[in-house]
């Protein structure tokens, strides 16, 4: 079936470090891909998305490129801040005409000053 | 422009009671989705509704769970005869149109605790 696999957390970084969170997917078609972020006690917020191969989503210094050949959508940021501490979820949708989001298990990021 | 509203934010029920979770979508949004987040896990799709219609309920447990989105008023997720395993965070999301490319906007969630 369709699924999303994220790198295991938790991830702990120092401020201004480089961040990569790996995300790969298994799908029978060409889904849309999303990164959502969840701050403690809150709901999910869309961070960025890409709807077709080779598209790059970007927002707030975060980037991810839709790689069809490697079925990946890795999240990167060049210099993290303490305020980036949160749980990050990779997700896909749009397969078989379905609008439902299929999520990875999430990666908890802690950034220390 | 208010975001997706959910209430209550926290709900405590004893085994066997009923839980009613409410979701008001963003203004202008007619598509509502419910997801469940178990501890230390990602979100799992439960049901997708448009006004007065259930479009996809493939993620809903077959028993005790139901959902509606009436013409007027919020969407309701109803859990009858709750059990401890129902303890989770329940998130509602909305979008203006259907389609897999659409962004879904999430509410803050209802955290259900079953004693």
Short mmCIF file of C-alpha atoms in Angstrom, two decimals:
data_model
loop_
_atom_site.label_atom_id
_atom_site.label_comp_id
_atom_site.label_asym_id
_atom_site.label_seq_id
_atom_site.Cartn_x
_atom_site.Cartn_y
_atom_site.Cartn_z
CA UNK A 1 0.00 0.00 0.00
CA UNK A 2 0.89 3.65 0.02
CA UNK A 3 3.15 4.69 2.87
CA UNK A 4 5.64 7.25 4.12
CA UNK A 5 8.84 6.49 5.98
CA UNK A 6 10.69 9.14 7.96
CA UNK A 7 14.03 8.98 9.69
CA UNK A 8 13.79 7.96 13.30
CA UNK A 9 14.06 10.66 15.89
CA UNK A 10 14.61 12.35 18.10
CA UNK A 11 17.08 14.72 16.47
CA UNK A 12 19.02 17.14 18.64
CA UNK A 13 21.03 19.99 17.10
CA UNK A 14 22.77 23.13 18.20
CA UNK A 15 21.53 26.48 16.97
CA UNK A 16 22.76 27.35 13.45
CA UNK A 17 23.44 23.71 12.58
CA UNK A 18 22.35 22.19 9.26
CA UNK A 19 19.21 20.08 9.33
CA UNK A 20 18.19 17.14 7.17
CA UNK A 21 15.16 14.97 7.89
CA UNK A 22 14.83 12.12 5.44
CA UNK A 23 11.49 11.11 3.97
CA UNK A 24 10.79 8.40 1.41
CA UNK A 25 7.49 7.18 0.13
CA UNK A 26 5.95 4.12 -1.47
CA UNK A 27 3.13 4.83 -3.89
CA UNK A 28 1.43 3.33 -6.90
CA UNK A 29 1.15 6.68 -8.65
CA UNK A 30 2.40 10.25 -8.41
CA UNK A 31 1.25 11.79 -5.16
CA UNK A 32 1.48 15.32 -3.85
CA UNK A 33 4.00 15.59 -1.01
CA UNK A 34 3.84 17.70 2.13
CA UNK A 35 5.80 18.60 5.23
CA UNK A 36 3.77 19.59 8.26
CA UNK A 37 5.10 20.87 11.60
CA UNK A 38 3.51 20.38 15.01
CA UNK A 39 4.50 22.55 17.95
CA UNK A 40 3.81 21.25 21.47
CA UNK A 41 0.12 21.12 22.28
CA UNK A 42 -0.94 22.43 18.89
CA UNK A 43 -2.33 21.15 15.64
CA UNK A 44 -0.36 20.66 12.44
CA UNK A 45 0.70 23.54 10.26
CA UNK A 46 1.67 23.19 6.62
CA UNK A 47 5.37 23.95 6.21
CA UNK A 48 5.74 23.32 2.48
CA UNK A 49 4.49 21.15 -0.34
CA UNK A 50 5.28 19.95 -3.87
CA UNK A 51 2.76 18.56 -6.31
CA UNK A 52 4.89 17.12 -9.09
CA UNK A 53 8.32 15.67 -9.72
CA UNK A 54 11.29 18.05 -9.46
CA UNK A 55 9.19 20.72 -7.74
CA UNK A 56 10.88 22.38 -4.78
CA UNK A 57 8.79 23.53 -1.85
CA UNK A 58 10.23 26.18 0.42
CA UNK A 59 9.13 28.22 3.42
CA UNK A 60 10.82 29.91 6.41
CA UNK A 61 14.25 28.71 5.28
CA UNK A 62 13.12 25.09 4.91
CA UNK A 63 13.31 23.33 1.54
CA UNK A 64 12.37 19.97 0.09
CA UNK A 65 12.56 18.67 -3.49
CA UNK A 66 10.21 16.07 -4.95
CA UNK A 67 12.52 13.34 -6.31
CA UNK A 68 10.57 10.78 -8.31
CA UNK A 69 13.62 8.66 -9.14
CA UNK A 70 14.44 8.10 -5.46
CA UNK A 71 10.84 8.50 -4.20
CA UNK A 72 12.07 10.99 -1.65
CA UNK A 73 11.15 14.38 -0.21
CA UNK A 74 13.90 15.20 2.28
CA UNK A 75 13.51 18.31 4.43
CA UNK A 76 16.51 20.63 4.81
CA UNK A 77 17.37 23.88 6.52
CA UNK A 78 20.74 25.55 6.44
CA UNK A 79 20.71 27.08 9.91
CA UNK A 80 18.20 25.99 12.54
CA UNK A 81 16.92 28.13 15.39
CA UNK A 82 15.65 27.23 18.84
CA UNK A 83 12.16 28.16 17.64
CA UNK A 84 12.33 25.34 15.05
CA UNK A 85 12.02 22.77 17.86
CA UNK A 86 8.90 20.77 16.99
CA UNK A 87 7.74 17.50 15.46
CA UNK A 88 7.94 17.31 11.67
CA UNK A 89 5.65 15.09 9.61
CA UNK A 90 6.08 14.06 6.00
CA UNK A 91 2.87 13.18 4.18
CA UNK A 92 1.44 12.31 0.78
CA UNK A 93 -1.98 12.55 -0.81
CA UNK A 94 -3.75 12.44 -4.13
CA UNK A 95 -3.35 8.78 -4.93
CA UNK A 96 -6.21 7.06 -6.69
CA UNK A 97 -8.24 10.24 -6.51
CA UNK A 98 -8.11 10.18 -2.72
CA UNK A 99 -7.71 13.38 -0.80
CA UNK A 100 -6.67 11.77 2.44
CA UNK A 101 -3.22 12.46 3.81
CA UNK A 102 -0.96 9.51 4.60
CA UNK A 103 1.57 10.51 7.26
CA UNK A 104 4.94 9.31 8.40
CA UNK A 105 5.43 8.76 12.12
CA UNK A 106 7.03 12.14 12.67
CA UNK A 107 10.51 13.27 13.67
CA UNK A 108 11.01 15.26 16.84
CA UNK A 109 13.58 18.02 16.52
CA UNK A 110 15.14 19.78 19.49
CA UNK A 111 17.42 22.75 18.87
CA UNK A 112 19.59 23.86 21.78
CA UNK A 113 20.97 27.39 22.14
CA UNK B 1 -9.91 34.94 9.33
CA UNK B 2 -10.40 32.39 12.06
CA UNK B 3 -8.73 29.05 11.58
CA UNK B 4 -10.21 25.62 12.10
CA UNK B 5 -11.89 25.46 15.49
CA UNK B 6 -12.22 22.34 17.57
CA UNK B 7 -13.90 21.83 20.90
CA UNK B 8 -13.48 20.75 23.48
CA UNK B 9 -9.70 20.90 23.56
CA UNK B 10 -9.59 18.27 26.27
CA UNK B 11 -12.22 15.65 27.06
CA UNK B 12 -12.23 13.06 29.82
CA UNK B 13 -14.66 10.16 29.66
CA UNK B 14 -15.13 6.96 31.61
CA UNK B 15 -15.34 3.65 29.80
CA UNK B 16 -18.78 3.15 28.28
CA UNK B 17 -19.63 6.84 27.97
CA UNK B 18 -20.07 8.75 24.73
CA UNK B 19 -17.64 11.31 23.35
CA UNK B 20 -18.68 14.08 20.95
CA UNK B 21 -15.97 16.07 19.22
CA UNK B 22 -16.81 19.20 17.25
CA UNK B 23 -15.05 20.84 14.35
CA UNK B 24 -15.85 24.14 12.67
CA UNK B 25 -13.96 24.48 9.38
CA UNK B 26 -12.38 27.65 8.14
CA UNK B 27 -14.77 30.11 6.56
CA UNK B 28 -15.50 29.14 2.99
CA UNK B 29 -14.27 25.57 3.42
CA UNK B 30 -16.75 22.82 2.66
CA UNK B 31 -14.44 19.80 2.98
CA UNK B 32 -13.64 18.31 6.38
CA UNK B 33 -11.26 15.52 7.35
CA UNK B 34 -10.79 13.76 10.69
CA UNK B 35 -7.52 12.17 11.79
CA UNK B 36 -6.49 10.33 14.94
CA UNK B 37 -3.05 10.55 16.53
CA UNK B 38 -2.12 7.81 18.95
CA UNK B 39 0.76 8.47 21.38
CA UNK B 40 4.17 8.55 19.69
CA UNK B 41 2.63 7.92 16.27
CA UNK B 42 1.72 9.86 13.18
CA UNK B 43 -1.78 10.84 12.22
CA UNK B 44 -4.13 8.26 10.73
CA UNK B 45 -6.95 9.23 8.41
CA UNK B 46 -10.43 8.43 9.65
CA UNK B 47 -13.09 10.09 7.49
CA UNK B 48 -13.63 12.73 4.81
CA UNK B 49 -16.89 14.65 4.57
CA UNK B 50 -18.49 17.37 2.54
CA UNK B 51 -21.64 19.14 3.59
CA UNK B 52 -24.23 16.46 4.38
CA UNK B 53 -22.18 13.71 2.71
CA UNK B 54 -19.59 11.18 3.79
CA UNK B 55 -17.12 10.86 0.92
CA UNK B 56 -14.55 8.43 2.33
CA UNK B 57 -14.82 6.59 5.64
CA UNK B 58 -12.21 3.96 4.92
CA UNK B 59 -10.28 4.80 8.11
CA UNK B 60 -13.22 4.69 10.50
CA UNK B 61 -13.57 1.74 12.86
CA UNK B 62 -16.63 -0.22 11.86
CA UNK B 63 -18.28 -0.01 15.26
CA UNK B 64 -18.94 2.78 17.77
CA UNK B 65 -17.58 5.59 15.56
CA UNK B 66 -19.67 7.89 13.38
CA UNK B 67 -19.24 11.29 11.77
CA UNK B 68 -21.48 13.90 10.27
CA UNK B 69 -21.21 17.32 8.68
CA UNK B 70 -24.69 18.85 8.57
CA UNK B 71 -25.84 21.65 6.33
CA UNK B 72 -25.70 24.01 9.28
CA UNK B 73 -23.28 23.78 12.15
CA UNK B 74 -20.01 22.02 12.87
CA UNK B 75 -18.85 18.57 11.91
CA UNK B 76 -19.25 16.04 14.71
CA UNK B 77 -17.18 12.94 15.41
CA UNK B 78 -19.07 10.69 17.77
CA UNK B 79 -17.61 7.79 19.70
CA UNK B 80 -20.07 5.59 21.53
CA UNK B 81 -19.18 3.37 24.49
CA UNK B 82 -15.61 4.59 24.65
CA UNK B 83 -12.78 2.23 25.62
CA UNK B 84 -9.29 3.01 26.89
CA UNK B 85 -7.86 2.40 23.43
CA UNK B 86 -9.82 5.39 22.13
CA UNK B 87 -7.56 7.70 24.13
CA UNK B 88 -5.81 9.82 21.52
CA UNK B 89 -5.67 13.26 19.96
CA UNK B 90 -8.31 13.79 17.30
CA UNK B 91 -7.59 16.40 14.67
CA UNK B 92 -9.92 17.97 12.20
CA UNK B 93 -8.73 19.59 8.98
CA UNK B 94 -10.56 21.53 6.30
CA UNK B 95 -9.95 22.61 2.72
CA UNK B 96 -11.87 24.84 0.33
CA UNK B 97 -11.97 22.22 -2.41
CA UNK B 98 -11.33 18.53 -2.66
CA UNK B 99 -8.36 17.12 -4.49
CA UNK B 100 -5.06 15.60 -3.47
CA UNK B 101 -3.08 18.76 -4.20
CA UNK B 102 -5.12 20.87 -1.83
CA UNK B 103 -3.65 22.03 1.43
CA UNK B 104 -5.54 20.82 4.47
CA UNK B 105 -5.67 23.27 7.37
CA UNK B 106 -5.64 21.66 10.80
CA UNK B 107 -7.35 22.57 14.02
CA UNK B 108 -5.67 22.40 17.45
CA UNK B 109 -7.12 18.98 18.19
CA UNK B 110 -9.22 17.39 20.91
CA UNK B 111 -7.31 15.26 23.37
CA UNK B 112 -9.54 12.46 24.59
CA UNK B 113 -8.67 10.58 27.73
CA UNK B 114 -10.69 7.51 28.64
CA UNK B 115 -10.45 6.44 32.25
#
